[in-house]
Amino acid sequence: MAVRINEKSRTLIVDGTEIEPCGLGYMYEYSDCKDISLPGLRRAIAKLEDKKIPPFVVETGRVEGEISVSEKQADFLLSGTTGRVTFCLRGGIRPDFITIDVNDSGDLVGSFFVPSETDDLSCLVEAFSPHLSFRGARLVRCKYWEDPGPKIPPGWDIDVLLPRKRESLSSVLELAVILVRSLTEAIVSMGPEFVVSLCHGGAANSLLGFEESDWLEVKSQGYDLDNMEDKIELAQDVSRFANSEAGGILAIGFRTKKNRNVERISKCTPIREKFARVARYRAAIDSRVYPPIDGLKVQATRYGEGWVVTVLVPPQAEENKPFLVHGAIAGGRVEGAFVSIVRRRGEASIPITGPAIHSMLSAGRSILRGRGTGE
């Protein structure tokens, strides 16, 4: 999406259409501008502020070492920034606004407000570090406001030095969203609900770099629920979490890459709408898994050119285990009359053994006998 400045009105022209500011200064609707390229936005803001900036040199890779800078470096990196160009977000997404600026050195700086009940700077840096490092960004300055104004919760003003990459404005929103959510969840360990909030809060790419684990599994392609094998595979993938201690989440639309024997999410691969229909996922799971999974939540959200889907499985009551799957895949063949029982351990799935099943059945019979005799 090309962007330039109208010399007379001093407003943005996006793909030939002039975008009028919607508030004080230069405030634009994010939805009208989300596909603007960062190099193009950099040129436009520099022209708006009459700055001569060096050519855009793309940098790749993550930030090594400290992701925050000293106060002296912060003064240098924020020199020349005015905070005049802001993009307004809608739909309850936090942050509410993102300001993009160009400093005197030609670097892009993103600024936004992060609501938070904690004023602990070390907590903020710890929560932000992995996300900033992975994207090649740096934390420039943060200031805590205990009483920022009417109807505004306490929180942090954040300035971030953005990486020089040929990305769009949407990548800045994704970074801002993951920082807001990571600080919100900092006191609570990152888990399935956090992944759900990223996938359906406009920040699916923020999962990049995360490891698959005993509670997180991803799939690059959707399940073809016209196919019996895919129905059984979906039911088994979900029942694995139901049979585990902590539950988990299946995220569809992500690819992994093995690094040092660890599967890390390496790419977001949105799937076709045909394979992202929530009702069909629920129906396939409900018809194949017994007993029904309590609190099962299936969600689908449009992302980029496709969709991402999550299947959230909360921890299940022990007395309901094991969860059985009607159908199995044995020797590459679909066996519809079979019953399979699987659970998840680390990144792998393991079958529940015969002795384990027998002990569960024996325990159940003992309980029933006790109830029958009034014990």
Coordinates of C-alpha atoms in Angstrom, one line a residue:
M1 CA 0.0 0.0 0.0
A2 CA 1.7 3.2 -1.2
V3 CA 1.6 6.3 0.9
R4 CA 2.6 10.0 0.4
I5 CA 1.8 13.4 1.8
N6 CA -0.5 16.0 0.2
E7 CA 1.7 19.1 0.2
K8 CA -1.2 21.5 0.6
S9 CA -3.4 19.8 3.2
R10 CA -0.5 18.0 4.9
T11 CA -2.4 14.8 5.1
L12 CA -1.7 11.2 4.1
I13 CA -2.6 9.9 0.6
V14 CA -3.0 6.1 0.7
D15 CA -3.1 4.3 -2.7
G16 CA -4.3 7.5 -4.3
T17 CA -7.0 8.2 -1.7
E18 CA -6.5 11.1 0.7
I19 CA -7.1 10.0 4.3
E20 CA -8.3 12.9 6.5
P21 CA -7.1 13.1 10.1
C22 CA -10.0 12.1 12.5
G23 CA -8.9 14.1 15.5
L24 CA -6.4 16.6 16.9
G25 CA -3.0 16.6 15.2
Y26 CA -2.7 13.8 12.7
M27 CA -4.9 11.0 14.0
Y28 CA -5.9 8.3 11.5
E29 CA -8.1 5.2 11.6
Y30 CA -5.8 2.2 11.8
S31 CA -8.2 0.1 9.6
D32 CA -7.7 2.6 6.7
C33 CA -3.9 2.4 7.0
K34 CA -2.9 -1.0 8.3
D35 CA -1.4 -2.2 5.1
I36 CA 0.9 0.9 4.7
S37 CA 4.5 -0.2 4.4
L38 CA 6.8 1.0 7.2
P39 CA 9.4 2.3 4.7
G40 CA 6.7 4.3 3.0
L41 CA 5.3 5.6 6.2
R42 CA 8.8 6.6 7.3
R43 CA 9.2 8.7 4.2
A44 CA 5.8 10.3 4.6
I45 CA 6.3 11.3 8.2
A46 CA 9.7 12.6 7.5
K47 CA 8.3 14.8 4.7
L48 CA 5.5 15.9 7.0
E49 CA 8.0 17.0 9.6
D50 CA 10.5 18.4 7.0
K51 CA 13.2 15.9 8.0
K52 CA 16.0 14.7 5.7
I53 CA 16.6 11.1 6.5
P54 CA 19.2 8.6 5.3
P55 CA 18.1 5.7 2.9
F56 CA 16.1 2.8 4.4
V57 CA 18.5 -0.1 5.1
V58 CA 16.8 -3.4 6.0
E59 CA 18.1 -5.1 9.1
T60 CA 17.3 -8.7 9.9
G61 CA 17.7 -11.0 12.9
R62 CA 16.9 -10.6 16.5
V63 CA 18.4 -8.3 19.1
E64 CA 21.2 -9.9 21.0
G65 CA 21.9 -8.9 24.6
E66 CA 20.0 -6.2 26.4
I67 CA 16.8 -5.1 24.7
S68 CA 16.5 -1.9 26.8
V69 CA 18.8 1.2 26.4
S70 CA 20.4 3.6 28.8
E71 CA 18.8 7.0 29.6
K72 CA 21.4 8.8 27.5
Q73 CA 20.7 6.5 24.5
A74 CA 17.0 7.0 25.0
D75 CA 17.5 10.8 24.7
F76 CA 19.4 10.3 21.5
L77 CA 16.9 7.8 20.0
L78 CA 13.9 10.0 20.8
S79 CA 15.5 13.2 19.6
G80 CA 13.3 14.9 16.9
T81 CA 10.2 12.8 17.7
T82 CA 7.0 14.9 18.0
G83 CA 4.2 12.3 18.4
R84 CA 2.1 14.0 15.7
V85 CA 1.0 10.9 13.7
T86 CA -1.3 8.5 15.6
F87 CA -3.4 5.6 14.5
C88 CA -6.7 5.0 16.4
L89 CA -7.7 1.4 17.0
R90 CA -11.3 0.1 17.4
G91 CA -13.1 -3.0 18.6
G92 CA -11.8 -3.0 22.2
I93 CA -8.2 -3.8 21.1
R94 CA -5.5 -2.6 23.5
P95 CA -3.6 -0.4 23.1
D96 CA -6.2 2.1 22.0
F97 CA -3.7 4.2 20.0
I98 CA -0.3 3.7 18.3
T99 CA 1.9 6.7 17.5
I100 CA 4.5 6.3 14.8
D101 CA 7.4 8.7 14.6
V102 CA 10.7 9.3 12.9
N103 CA 13.7 10.4 15.0
D104 CA 16.5 12.6 13.7
S105 CA 18.5 9.6 12.7
G106 CA 15.7 8.2 10.5
D107 CA 14.7 5.4 12.8
L108 CA 11.0 4.5 13.4
V109 CA 9.7 4.8 16.9
G110 CA 6.4 3.3 18.0
S111 CA 4.7 4.6 21.1
F112 CA 1.6 3.4 23.0
F113 CA 0.0 3.1 26.4
V114 CA 0.0 -0.2 28.3
P115 CA -2.6 -0.5 31.1
S116 CA -1.1 -2.2 34.1
E117 CA -1.7 -2.5 37.9
T118 CA 2.0 -3.1 38.5
D119 CA 4.6 -0.3 38.5
D120 CA 7.5 -2.8 38.7
L121 CA 9.9 -1.9 35.9
S122 CA 11.8 -5.2 36.2
C123 CA 8.5 -7.1 35.7
L124 CA 7.8 -5.1 32.5
V125 CA 11.3 -5.6 31.0
E126 CA 11.1 -9.4 31.8
A127 CA 7.7 -9.7 30.2
F128 CA 8.7 -7.7 27.1
S129 CA 12.3 -9.0 26.5
P130 CA 11.6 -12.3 24.5
H131 CA 9.1 -10.5 22.2
L132 CA 11.2 -7.5 21.5
S133 CA 14.4 -9.6 21.0
F134 CA 12.6 -12.0 18.6
R135 CA 11.5 -9.1 16.4
G136 CA 14.7 -7.1 16.5
A137 CA 13.1 -4.2 18.4
R138 CA 14.3 -2.3 21.5
L139 CA 12.7 -0.8 24.5
V140 CA 13.7 2.9 24.5
R141 CA 11.7 4.4 27.4
C142 CA 8.9 3.6 29.7
K143 CA 7.1 5.8 32.3
Y144 CA 4.5 4.6 34.7
W145 CA 1.4 6.8 35.3
E146 CA -0.5 6.0 38.5
D147 CA -3.3 8.5 37.6
P148 CA -3.1 9.2 33.8
G149 CA -6.5 10.9 33.6
P150 CA -10.3 10.5 33.8
K151 CA -11.5 7.0 32.8
I152 CA -7.9 5.9 32.0
P153 CA -6.5 3.1 34.1
P154 CA -3.0 3.2 35.6
G155 CA -0.3 2.0 33.2
W156 CA 2.9 2.6 31.2
D157 CA 3.8 4.9 28.4
I158 CA 6.1 2.8 26.1
D159 CA 8.5 3.9 23.4
V160 CA 9.9 1.2 21.2
L161 CA 12.6 1.4 18.5
L162 CA 11.1 -0.5 15.6
P163 CA 13.2 -2.9 13.5
R164 CA 14.1 -1.8 10.0
K165 CA 12.1 -4.3 8.0
R166 CA 9.9 -4.2 5.0
E167 CA 6.8 -4.8 6.9
S168 CA 3.4 -3.0 7.2
L169 CA 1.8 -1.0 10.0
S170 CA 0.0 -4.1 11.0
S171 CA 3.3 -5.6 12.3
V172 CA 3.5 -2.7 14.7
L173 CA 0.0 -3.4 16.0
E174 CA 1.0 -7.0 16.5
L175 CA 4.0 -6.1 18.5
A176 CA 2.0 -3.6 20.6
V177 CA -0.7 -6.2 21.3
I178 CA 1.7 -8.9 22.4
L179 CA 3.5 -6.4 24.7
V180 CA 0.2 -5.3 26.3
R181 CA -1.0 -8.9 26.7
S182 CA 2.4 -10.2 27.9
L183 CA 2.5 -7.6 30.7
T184 CA -1.2 -8.3 31.6
E185 CA -0.4 -12.0 31.9
A186 CA 3.1 -11.5 33.5
I187 CA 1.8 -12.4 36.9
V188 CA 0.1 -15.5 35.6
S189 CA 2.2 -17.9 33.6
M190 CA 1.7 -18.0 29.9
G191 CA -0.8 -20.7 29.0
P192 CA -3.7 -21.7 26.6
E193 CA -5.9 -18.7 27.4
F194 CA -3.0 -16.4 26.5
V195 CA -2.5 -18.1 23.1
V196 CA -6.3 -17.7 22.4
S197 CA -6.0 -14.0 23.2
L198 CA -3.2 -13.6 20.7
C199 CA -4.8 -15.7 17.9
H200 CA -8.1 -13.8 18.1
G201 CA -6.8 -10.4 19.2
G202 CA -5.0 -9.5 16.0
A203 CA -1.5 -10.8 17.0
A204 CA -1.3 -14.3 15.6
N205 CA 2.3 -13.7 14.4
S206 CA 3.2 -13.1 18.0
L207 CA 3.3 -16.9 18.5
L208 CA 6.4 -17.1 16.3
G209 CA 9.2 -18.5 18.4
F210 CA 7.0 -20.3 20.9
E211 CA 7.8 -23.9 21.6
E212 CA 5.3 -26.7 21.2
S213 CA 4.7 -28.3 24.6
D214 CA 2.5 -30.6 26.7
W215 CA -0.2 -27.9 26.5
L216 CA 0.4 -26.4 23.0
E217 CA 0.2 -28.1 19.6
V218 CA 0.0 -26.4 16.2
K219 CA -1.1 -27.5 12.8
S220 CA -0.2 -25.8 9.5
Q221 CA -3.3 -27.1 7.7
G222 CA -6.9 -27.4 8.6
Y223 CA -8.7 -30.7 9.0
D224 CA -10.8 -31.9 6.0
L225 CA -13.9 -32.9 8.0
D226 CA -15.4 -34.5 4.9
N227 CA -12.7 -37.1 5.4
M228 CA -13.2 -39.8 8.1
E229 CA -9.4 -40.0 8.8
D230 CA -9.2 -36.3 9.5
K231 CA -12.2 -36.5 11.8
I232 CA -10.6 -39.2 13.8
E233 CA -7.2 -37.4 13.8
L234 CA -8.9 -34.2 15.1
A235 CA -10.7 -36.1 17.8
Q236 CA -7.5 -37.8 18.9
D237 CA -5.6 -34.5 18.9
V238 CA -8.2 -32.9 21.2
S239 CA -8.6 -35.9 23.4
R240 CA -4.9 -36.0 24.1
F241 CA -5.3 -32.7 26.0
A242 CA -8.5 -33.9 27.7
N243 CA -6.6 -36.9 29.1
S244 CA -3.7 -34.8 30.3
E245 CA -3.5 -33.1 33.7
A246 CA -3.5 -29.5 32.5
G247 CA -5.6 -29.5 29.3
G248 CA -4.2 -27.5 26.4
I249 CA -4.8 -25.8 23.1
L250 CA -4.7 -26.8 19.5
A251 CA -3.8 -23.9 17.2
I252 CA -4.4 -24.4 13.5
G253 CA -2.7 -22.1 11.0
F254 CA 0.9 -22.3 12.2
R255 CA 4.0 -24.2 11.0
T256 CA 6.9 -25.4 13.2
K257 CA 10.6 -25.9 12.6
K258 CA 12.8 -28.2 14.7
N259 CA 15.7 -26.5 16.4
R260 CA 17.9 -28.4 18.8
N261 CA 15.3 -31.1 19.2
V262 CA 12.6 -28.5 20.0
E263 CA 9.7 -27.7 17.7
R264 CA 9.3 -23.9 17.5
I265 CA 6.5 -22.1 15.7
S266 CA 8.3 -20.6 12.7
K267 CA 5.5 -19.3 10.5
C268 CA 1.8 -18.3 10.5
T269 CA 0.0 -20.2 7.7
P270 CA -3.7 -19.0 7.7
I271 CA -6.0 -21.7 6.4
R272 CA -8.8 -21.6 3.9
E273 CA -12.3 -20.7 5.2
K274 CA -13.5 -24.2 4.1
F275 CA -11.3 -25.7 6.8
A276 CA -12.1 -23.1 9.5
R277 CA -15.8 -23.7 10.2
V278 CA -16.3 -23.8 13.9
A279 CA -19.6 -25.7 13.9
R280 CA -18.1 -28.6 11.9
Y281 CA -15.1 -28.8 14.3
R282 CA -17.4 -29.0 17.3
A283 CA -19.7 -31.5 15.6
A284 CA -16.7 -33.8 14.7
I285 CA -15.3 -33.6 18.2
D286 CA -18.7 -34.2 20.0
S287 CA -19.5 -37.2 17.8
R288 CA -16.1 -38.9 18.2
V289 CA -15.0 -38.1 21.8
Y290 CA -16.7 -39.6 24.8
P291 CA -17.5 -38.4 27.4
P292 CA -18.2 -34.9 26.1
I293 CA -15.3 -32.5 26.9
D294 CA -16.4 -29.9 29.5
G295 CA -15.7 -26.3 28.6
L296 CA -14.5 -27.0 25.0
K297 CA -14.1 -23.8 23.1
V298 CA -13.5 -23.6 19.3
Q299 CA -12.8 -20.2 17.7
A300 CA -11.9 -19.0 14.2
T301 CA -10.7 -15.6 13.2
R302 CA -9.8 -14.1 9.8
Y303 CA -6.1 -13.3 9.7
G304 CA -4.3 -12.1 6.6
E305 CA -5.4 -14.0 3.6
G306 CA -7.0 -16.8 5.6
W307 CA -8.1 -18.0 9.0
V308 CA -6.6 -19.2 12.3
V309 CA -8.5 -21.7 14.5
T310 CA -8.0 -22.6 18.1
V311 CA -9.5 -25.5 20.0
L312 CA -9.2 -24.9 23.8
V313 CA -9.4 -27.8 26.1
P314 CA -9.6 -26.9 29.8
P315 CA -8.4 -29.3 32.5
Q316 CA -10.9 -32.1 32.9
A317 CA -12.2 -33.8 36.0
E318 CA -10.2 -37.0 36.8
E319 CA -13.4 -39.0 37.2
N320 CA -14.3 -38.4 33.6
K321 CA -11.0 -39.9 32.3
P322 CA -10.0 -41.5 30.1
F323 CA -11.6 -39.8 27.2
L324 CA -12.3 -42.3 24.4
V325 CA -12.1 -41.7 20.6
H326 CA -14.6 -43.6 18.5
G327 CA -12.4 -44.8 15.6
A328 CA -8.7 -45.4 15.2
I329 CA -6.0 -45.3 12.5
A330 CA -4.1 -48.5 12.5
G331 CA -1.4 -49.4 10.0
G332 CA -2.4 -46.5 7.8
R333 CA -6.0 -47.7 7.7
V334 CA -9.1 -46.1 9.2
E335 CA -10.8 -48.5 11.7
G336 CA -14.2 -47.0 12.4
A337 CA -15.2 -49.7 14.9
F338 CA -12.1 -49.3 17.1
V339 CA -11.8 -47.2 20.2
S340 CA -8.6 -45.3 20.8
I341 CA -7.3 -43.6 23.9
V342 CA -4.3 -41.2 23.8
R343 CA -2.7 -38.6 26.0
R344 CA -0.1 -36.0 25.6
R345 CA 3.4 -35.8 27.2
G346 CA 5.7 -33.0 26.2
E347 CA 5.6 -32.6 22.4
A348 CA 4.7 -36.2 21.8
S349 CA 1.5 -38.2 22.1
I350 CA 1.5 -41.6 23.8
P351 CA -1.2 -44.3 24.0
I352 CA -2.7 -45.2 27.3
T353 CA -1.5 -48.7 28.0
G354 CA -3.5 -51.8 28.5
P355 CA -2.6 -52.1 32.2
A356 CA -3.6 -48.4 32.8
I357 CA -7.0 -48.9 31.1
H358 CA -7.6 -52.1 33.2
S359 CA -6.7 -50.3 36.4
M360 CA -9.1 -47.4 35.6
L361 CA -11.9 -49.9 34.9
S362 CA -11.1 -51.9 38.0
A363 CA -11.2 -48.6 40.1
G364 CA -14.5 -47.7 38.5
R365 CA -16.0 -51.1 39.3
S366 CA -14.8 -50.9 42.9
I367 CA -16.5 -47.5 43.3
L368 CA -19.8 -48.8 41.8
R369 CA -19.7 -51.8 44.1
G370 CA -19.1 -49.6 47.1
R371 CA -22.1 -47.4 46.1
G372 CA -24.2 -50.5 45.6
T373 CA -23.5 -51.8 49.2
G374 CA -24.0 -48.4 50.8
E375 CA -20.4 -48.1 51.8

